[in-house]
Coordinates of C-alpha atoms and ligand atoms in Angstrom, one line a residue:
M1323 CA 9.8 -28.0 47.9
S1324 CA 11.7 -30.3 50.2
N1325 CA 10.6 -30.3 53.9
Q1326 CA 7.4 -32.4 53.7
Q1327 CA 5.3 -34.2 56.2
D1328 CA 3.5 -36.9 54.2
H1329 CA 0.5 -38.8 55.4
T1330 CA -1.5 -40.9 53.1
L1331 CA -5.1 -40.5 54.1
D1332 CA -7.0 -43.6 55.2
L1333 CA -10.6 -42.3 55.1
S1334 CA -12.0 -45.4 56.8
I1335 CA -10.3 -44.6 60.2
Q1336 CA -10.0 -40.8 59.9
R1337 CA -12.0 -39.0 62.6
Y1338 CA -13.3 -35.5 61.6
E1339 CA -10.7 -32.8 62.4
P1340 CA -11.0 -29.8 60.1
L1341 CA -7.7 -29.6 58.1
V1342 CA -5.7 -26.5 58.6
S1343 CA -4.4 -25.0 55.3
V1344 CA -2.0 -22.4 56.8
R1345 CA -0.1 -22.7 60.0
W1346 CA 2.8 -20.6 61.6
T1347 CA 5.1 -22.7 63.8
E1348 CA 6.9 -21.9 66.9
H1349 CA 10.1 -22.4 64.9
Y1350 CA 9.2 -19.4 62.7
E1351 CA 8.3 -21.5 59.7
L1352 CA 5.2 -21.4 57.6
E1353 CA 3.4 -24.7 57.0
L1354 CA 1.0 -25.0 54.1
L1355 CA -1.3 -28.0 53.3
D1356 CA -0.6 -29.0 49.7
Q1357 CA -4.1 -28.7 48.4
R1358 CA -3.0 -30.0 45.0
L1359 CA -2.7 -33.5 46.5
L1360 CA -6.1 -33.7 48.2
P1361 CA -8.2 -35.7 48.7
T1362 CA -5.8 -38.7 48.6
Q1363 CA -2.8 -37.3 50.5
I1364 CA -2.4 -34.9 53.3
V1365 CA 1.0 -33.3 53.0
M1366 CA 2.2 -30.2 54.9
E1367 CA 4.9 -28.2 53.1
R1368 CA 7.3 -26.4 55.5
L1369 CA 8.4 -23.1 54.1
T1370 CA 11.3 -20.9 55.3
E1371 CA 11.9 -18.6 52.3
V1372 CA 9.8 -15.9 50.7
S1373 CA 10.4 -17.4 47.2
Q1374 CA 8.9 -20.7 48.4
V1375 CA 5.7 -18.8 49.5
W1376 CA 5.5 -17.1 46.1
H1377 CA 5.7 -20.5 44.3
A1378 CA 3.2 -22.0 46.8
I1379 CA 0.7 -19.3 45.9
H1380 CA 1.4 -19.3 42.2
D1381 CA 1.3 -23.2 41.9
M1382 CA -1.8 -23.4 44.1
V1383 CA -0.3 -25.4 47.0
V1384 CA -2.4 -22.8 48.9
R1385 CA -5.4 -21.3 47.1
G1386 CA -8.7 -19.5 47.8
A1387 CA -8.7 -15.8 48.3
P1388 CA -8.4 -15.4 52.1
A1389 CA -5.9 -18.2 52.5
I1390 CA -3.7 -16.7 49.8
G1391 CA -3.7 -13.4 51.7
I1392 CA -2.8 -15.1 55.0
A1393 CA 0.0 -17.0 53.5
A1394 CA 1.4 -13.9 51.8
A1395 CA 1.4 -12.0 55.1
Y1396 CA 3.5 -14.7 56.7
G1397 CA 5.7 -14.7 53.5
V1398 CA 6.6 -11.1 54.2
V1399 CA 7.7 -12.0 57.7
L1400 CA 9.9 -14.8 56.4
G1401 CA 11.5 -12.5 54.0
A1402 CA 12.2 -9.8 56.6
L1403 CA 13.5 -12.4 59.1
N1404 CA 16.0 -13.8 56.5
D1405 CA 17.2 -10.4 55.4
K1406 CA 18.6 -9.6 58.9
A1407 CA 18.4 -5.8 58.1
A1408 CA 21.1 -3.7 59.8
S1409 CA 18.7 -0.8 60.6
P1410 CA 15.0 0.0 60.8
L1411 CA 15.1 1.8 57.5
E1412 CA 16.7 -1.1 55.8
W1413 CA 14.1 -3.3 57.4
L1414 CA 11.3 -1.2 56.0
K1415 CA 12.8 -1.4 52.5
S1416 CA 13.1 -5.2 52.8
V1417 CA 9.4 -5.5 53.9
N1418 CA 8.2 -3.4 50.9
T1419 CA 10.4 -5.4 48.5
H1420 CA 9.0 -8.7 49.7
A1421 CA 5.4 -7.4 49.6
D1422 CA 5.9 -6.2 46.0
Y1423 CA 7.3 -9.5 45.0
L1424 CA 4.5 -11.6 46.6
A1425 CA 2.0 -9.3 44.9
T1426 CA 3.1 -10.8 41.5
S1427 CA 2.2 -14.4 42.5
R1428 CA -1.5 -14.3 41.4
P1429 CA -3.5 -11.4 39.9
T1430 CA -7.3 -11.9 40.6
A1431 CA -7.9 -12.4 44.4
V1432 CA -7.8 -8.9 45.9
N1433 CA -7.3 -10.4 49.4
L1434 CA -3.7 -10.9 48.4
F1435 CA -3.1 -7.2 47.8
W1436 CA -5.3 -6.3 50.8
A1437 CA -3.1 -8.4 53.2
L1438 CA 0.1 -7.2 51.7
D1439 CA -1.0 -3.6 52.1
R1440 CA -1.8 -4.3 55.7
M1441 CA 1.7 -5.6 56.2
R1442 CA 3.2 -2.6 54.4
N1443 CA 1.1 -0.1 56.5
R1444 CA 2.0 -1.8 59.8
A1445 CA 5.7 -1.7 58.9
S1446 CA 5.5 2.0 58.1
Q1447 CA 3.6 2.7 61.3
L1448 CA 6.3 0.9 63.3
M1449 CA 8.9 3.4 61.9
T1450 CA 7.4 6.0 64.3
V1451 CA 8.7 4.0 67.3
S1452 CA 12.0 5.5 68.4
N1453 CA 15.1 3.3 69.0
I1454 CA 13.3 0.1 68.1
A1455 CA 15.5 -3.0 67.4
V1456 CA 15.1 -4.9 64.1
A1457 CA 14.3 -8.1 66.2
S1458 CA 11.4 -6.3 67.8
L1459 CA 10.2 -5.0 64.4
N1460 CA 10.1 -8.5 63.1
E1461 CA 8.1 -9.7 66.2
L1462 CA 5.5 -6.9 65.7
L1463 CA 5.2 -7.6 62.0
L1464 CA 4.6 -11.2 62.8
E1465 CA 1.8 -10.1 65.2
E1466 CA 0.1 -8.4 62.3
A1467 CA 0.2 -11.5 60.2
V1468 CA -1.2 -13.6 63.1
L1469 CA -3.9 -11.0 63.5
I1470 CA -4.9 -11.3 59.8
H1471 CA -5.0 -15.0 60.2
Q1472 CA -7.0 -15.0 63.5
E1473 CA -9.5 -12.4 62.3
D1474 CA -10.3 -14.4 59.2
E1475 CA -11.8 -17.3 61.4
E1476 CA -14.2 -14.9 63.2
V1477 CA -15.0 -13.1 60.0
C1478 CA -16.0 -16.4 58.3
R1479 CA -18.1 -17.4 61.3
Q1480 CA -20.0 -14.1 61.0
I1481 CA -20.5 -14.6 57.3
G1482 CA -21.9 -18.1 58.1
E1483 CA -24.4 -16.6 60.7
H1484 CA -25.7 -14.1 58.1
A1485 CA -25.9 -16.7 55.3
L1486 CA -27.6 -19.2 57.5
S1487 CA -30.4 -16.7 58.1
L1488 CA -31.3 -17.2 54.4
F1489 CA -31.4 -21.0 54.6
H1490 CA -33.9 -23.4 56.2
D1491 CA -34.1 -27.0 57.2
G1492 CA -34.2 -29.4 54.3
M1493 CA -33.1 -26.9 51.7
G1494 CA -30.9 -27.9 48.6
V1495 CA -27.9 -25.6 48.2
L1496 CA -25.5 -25.7 45.2
T1497 CA -21.9 -24.4 45.4
H1498 CA -19.0 -24.1 43.0
C1499 CA -15.2 -24.4 43.4
N1500 CA -14.1 -24.4 47.1
A1501 CA -14.9 -21.5 49.4
G1502 CA -14.6 -23.6 52.5
G1503 CA -12.3 -24.1 55.5
L1504 CA -9.4 -25.0 53.1
A1505 CA -9.7 -21.6 51.4
T1506 CA -9.7 -19.6 54.6
A1507 CA -8.5 -19.8 58.3
K1508 CA -11.6 -21.9 59.2
Y1509 CA -15.3 -22.4 58.1
G1510 CA -14.9 -20.8 54.7
T1511 CA -17.2 -18.2 53.2
A1512 CA -19.8 -20.0 51.1
L1513 CA -19.4 -23.2 53.1
A1514 CA -19.6 -21.4 56.5
P1515 CA -23.4 -21.6 56.7
M1516 CA -23.2 -25.4 56.1
Y1517 CA -20.9 -25.9 59.0
L1518 CA -23.1 -23.7 61.3
A1519 CA -26.2 -25.5 60.1
Q1520 CA -24.6 -28.8 61.1
E1521 CA -23.7 -27.5 64.5
R1522 CA -27.3 -26.6 65.0
G1523 CA -29.0 -29.7 63.6
I1524 CA -30.3 -27.9 60.5
Q1525 CA -30.2 -30.3 57.5
L1526 CA -29.0 -28.9 54.2
K1527 CA -28.5 -30.9 51.1
V1528 CA -25.4 -29.6 49.4
F1529 CA -24.6 -30.1 45.7
A1530 CA -20.9 -29.5 44.8
D1531 CA -19.9 -28.7 41.2
E1532 CA -16.7 -30.6 40.5
T1533 CA -15.3 -27.4 39.0
R1534 CA -13.3 -28.0 35.9
P1535 CA -10.4 -27.9 35.2
V1536 CA -8.6 -28.0 38.6
L1537 CA -11.5 -29.8 40.3
Q1538 CA -11.6 -27.8 43.5
G1539 CA -15.2 -28.8 44.0
A1540 CA -14.5 -32.6 43.7
R1541 CA -11.2 -32.7 45.4
L1542 CA -11.7 -30.1 48.2
T1543 CA -15.4 -29.1 48.7
A1544 CA -16.8 -32.6 48.4
F1545 CA -13.9 -33.8 50.6
E1546 CA -14.2 -31.3 53.4
L1547 CA -18.0 -31.5 53.6
Q1548 CA -18.0 -35.3 53.6
Q1549 CA -15.3 -35.3 56.3
A1550 CA -17.5 -33.1 58.4
G1551 CA -20.5 -35.4 58.0
I1552 CA -22.5 -32.9 55.9
D1553 CA -24.9 -34.3 53.2
V1554 CA -23.0 -33.5 50.0
T1555 CA -23.6 -34.8 46.4
L1556 CA -20.9 -34.3 43.8
I1557 CA -22.0 -33.4 40.3
C1558 CA -20.2 -32.4 37.1
D1559 CA -20.4 -28.8 36.2
N1560 CA -22.7 -29.5 33.2
M1561 CA -25.3 -31.2 35.5
A1562 CA -26.2 -28.1 37.4
A1563 CA -29.0 -27.1 35.0
M1564 CA -30.7 -30.5 35.3
V1565 CA -30.4 -30.5 39.1
M1566 CA -32.1 -27.1 39.1
Q1567 CA -34.7 -28.2 36.7
K1568 CA -35.6 -31.1 39.0
G1569 CA -36.2 -28.6 41.8
W1570 CA -33.5 -30.0 44.0
V1571 CA -31.8 -26.7 44.6
Q1572 CA -33.4 -23.6 46.4
A1573 CA -30.2 -21.5 46.5
V1574 CA -26.8 -21.1 45.0
I1575 CA -24.0 -19.8 47.1
V1576 CA -20.4 -19.2 46.0
G1577 CA -17.3 -17.4 47.3
T1578 CA -15.5 -14.7 45.3
D1579 CA -12.0 -13.5 44.6
R1580 CA -13.0 -9.8 44.1
V1581 CA -16.2 -7.8 44.1
A1582 CA -16.0 -4.6 42.1
A1583 CA -17.6 -1.4 43.3
N1584 CA -20.7 -2.0 41.2
G1585 CA -21.3 -5.5 42.5
D1586 CA -19.8 -7.4 39.6
V1587 CA -18.2 -10.6 41.0
A1588 CA -15.1 -12.4 39.9
N1589 CA -15.0 -16.1 41.0
K1590 CA -13.9 -19.4 39.7
I1591 CA -14.5 -20.0 36.0
G1592 CA -18.1 -21.4 35.6
T1593 CA -19.6 -19.1 38.2
Y1594 CA -21.1 -16.8 35.6
G1595 CA -22.9 -19.7 33.8
L1596 CA -24.2 -20.9 37.2
A1597 CA -25.6 -17.4 37.9
V1598 CA -27.4 -17.3 34.6
L1599 CA -28.9 -20.8 35.2
A1600 CA -30.0 -19.7 38.7
K1601 CA -31.8 -16.7 37.2
A1602 CA -33.4 -18.8 34.5
H1603 CA -34.8 -21.1 37.2
G1604 CA -35.8 -18.4 39.7
I1605 CA -33.3 -19.5 42.2
P1606 CA -31.4 -16.9 44.4
F1607 CA -27.7 -16.5 43.7
Y1608 CA -25.7 -15.6 46.8
V1609 CA -22.1 -14.5 47.0
A1610 CA -20.3 -14.9 50.4
C1611 CA -17.1 -12.9 51.2
P1612 CA -15.3 -10.9 53.8
T1613 CA -15.3 -7.2 53.2
S1614 CA -11.5 -7.5 52.4
T1615 CA -12.7 -9.0 49.1
I1616 CA -14.6 -5.9 48.2
D1617 CA -12.6 -3.6 46.0
L1618 CA -14.1 -0.2 45.7
N1619 CA -11.1 1.0 43.7
T1620 CA -12.2 -1.2 40.8
S1621 CA -15.3 0.3 39.4
S1622 CA -16.7 -2.7 37.4
G1623 CA -15.9 -6.3 36.7
E1624 CA -14.3 -5.7 33.3
L1625 CA -11.4 -4.0 35.1
I1626 CA -10.7 -7.1 37.3
P1627 CA -7.5 -8.8 36.0
I1628 CA -8.4 -12.4 35.1
E1629 CA -5.7 -15.0 35.6
E1630 CA -5.0 -17.4 32.7
R1631 CA -3.4 -20.6 33.6
H1632 CA -1.3 -23.3 31.9
E1633 CA -3.0 -25.2 29.0
R1634 CA -2.0 -28.5 30.6
E1635 CA -4.9 -28.0 33.1
I1636 CA -7.2 -28.6 30.1
T1637 CA -5.2 -30.9 27.8
E1638 CA -4.3 -33.5 30.5
A1639 CA -6.3 -35.3 33.1
F1640 CA -6.0 -38.4 35.2
G1641 CA -2.3 -38.5 34.4
S1642 CA -2.7 -38.8 30.6
R1643 CA -3.4 -36.5 27.6
T1644 CA -7.0 -35.9 26.9
A1645 CA -6.7 -33.5 23.9
P1646 CA -4.8 -33.5 20.6
E1647 CA -1.3 -32.3 20.6
N1648 CA -0.9 -28.6 19.5
I1649 CA -4.5 -27.8 20.1
K1650 CA -5.3 -24.1 20.8
V1651 CA -6.4 -23.7 24.4
Y1652 CA -8.0 -20.9 26.3
N1653 CA -7.9 -21.3 30.1
P1654 CA -9.1 -18.4 32.2
A1655 CA -9.2 -19.3 35.9
F1656 CA -12.0 -16.9 36.8
D1657 CA -15.0 -15.2 35.2
V1658 CA -17.0 -12.2 36.1
T1659 CA -20.7 -12.4 37.0
P1660 CA -22.5 -9.2 36.2
N1661 CA -24.2 -7.6 39.2
E1662 CA -27.7 -8.1 37.8
Y1663 CA -27.4 -11.9 38.5
V1664 CA -26.3 -11.4 42.1
T1665 CA -29.3 -11.6 44.6
A1666 CA -27.2 -10.6 47.6
I1667 CA -23.6 -10.4 48.8
I1668 CA -23.1 -11.8 52.3
T1669 CA -20.3 -10.3 54.4
E1670 CA -19.3 -10.4 58.1
H1671 CA -21.1 -7.1 58.6
G1672 CA -24.4 -8.1 57.0
I1673 CA -26.2 -8.9 53.8
V1674 CA -25.8 -6.4 50.9
E1675 CA -28.4 -6.1 48.3
P1676 CA -28.8 -4.0 45.1
D1677 CA -28.2 -1.2 44.3
Y1678 CA -24.7 -2.3 44.9
V1679 CA -22.9 1.0 44.2
T1680 CA -24.6 2.5 47.3
S1681 CA -24.9 -0.6 49.5
L1682 CA -21.3 -1.7 49.0
Q1683 CA -20.1 1.8 50.0
D1684 CA -22.3 1.6 53.1
I1685 CA -21.0 -1.8 54.2
M1686 CA -17.4 -0.7 53.7
K1687 CA -18.0 2.4 55.9
R1688 CA -19.4 0.0 58.5
A1689 CA -16.4 -2.2 58.2
A1690 CA -14.1 0.7 58.8
L1691 CA -15.8 1.6 62.1
P1692 CA -14.3 0.3 65.4
I1693 CA -16.0 -2.8 66.6
A1694 CA -18.6 -2.1 69.4
D1695 CA -18.2 -4.0 72.7
Ligands
LIG620 O1 -8.1 -20.8 41.8 P1 -8.6 -20.9 43.2 O2 -8.8 -22.3 43.7 O3 -7.7 -20.0 44.2 O4 -10.0 -20.2 43.2 C1 -10.7 -20.1 44.4 C2 -12.1 -19.5 44.2 O5 -12.5 -19.1 43.1 C3 -12.9 -19.3 45.5 O6 -14.2 -19.4 45.2 C4 -12.6 -17.9 46.0 O7 -11.2 -17.7 46.2 C5 -13.3 -17.7 47.3 S1 -12.5 -18.6 48.6 C6 -13.3 -18.2 50.1

């Protein structure tokens, strides 16, 4: 990708300003923070083509379930703008084609498909407006993408409020991967209670798993929490058991890419092991997510498509080869934690507990209701 704004980060002089991972500009361009380069470089990619958005999602310039959905929604708008359709019907076809294309960028996070469905539905709805110009259709479609983006910030704040009700001053909390502001519009899901705790003077001691192989915990979670002045300690994934054994952790909280109808949870590889460890140590294991991550159409975790990524993520590190040539590699990006390990799922509409088949249906009904004033 060409249009870059490159700033090498000087941590010594940087004042805390939460980094924004997705931004729509007044010039009708999409800006994405290149998360692959953090924590040493802050580079905003400027995107004007739907194919650039596809690659940005696929190559993890933008990553984290909600942020992927937001970026894809803007991607549909870019595609429709560039197509310059001659009629509303042609415009609708173009919107659907771009949505179908973007849906092939990554398979696991259901927020991607949720956001694209919202864009498709809004486009179909707009077909009922008579004599509408294509330029107006584009503007109204952009409004939907902006809404998806803005709603996510408030949703994350609500998740944080509910999650914080489970935490208390001085508590040790362990998290995996990055489910923070970088993965969402703001606050994050699993990290939202940490930001709210800090606003209110509640001290939490956060442990961040480094999260092999892409190191979202070290590069992103440790970075964004440290920048915010939150007490965070970075550990390797294989240290979580010992940290629990020492009694330093009273809760585990993670994000998720998809929750199945029975409460099975897909999240970054390593999450399942952490859940088993938490159970063995009698520590609650919480999952924080917007209701847009709950997929009632997928009955159980074994039906969730799990992305497998390039072997290079495992055979190379620190710029050099760390495994023998021609070694066989298995590199699933996510795993599924069975529902029996999940103490509760924390959403913007409240905390969901087992039996998940019933409680998830109830929360989704609540999510569908119009918001009371
Ligand atoms: O491969 P990634 O970095 O996109 O994986 C991200 C995660 O697994 C997050 O925990 C999940 O998307 C929740 S983000 C609020």
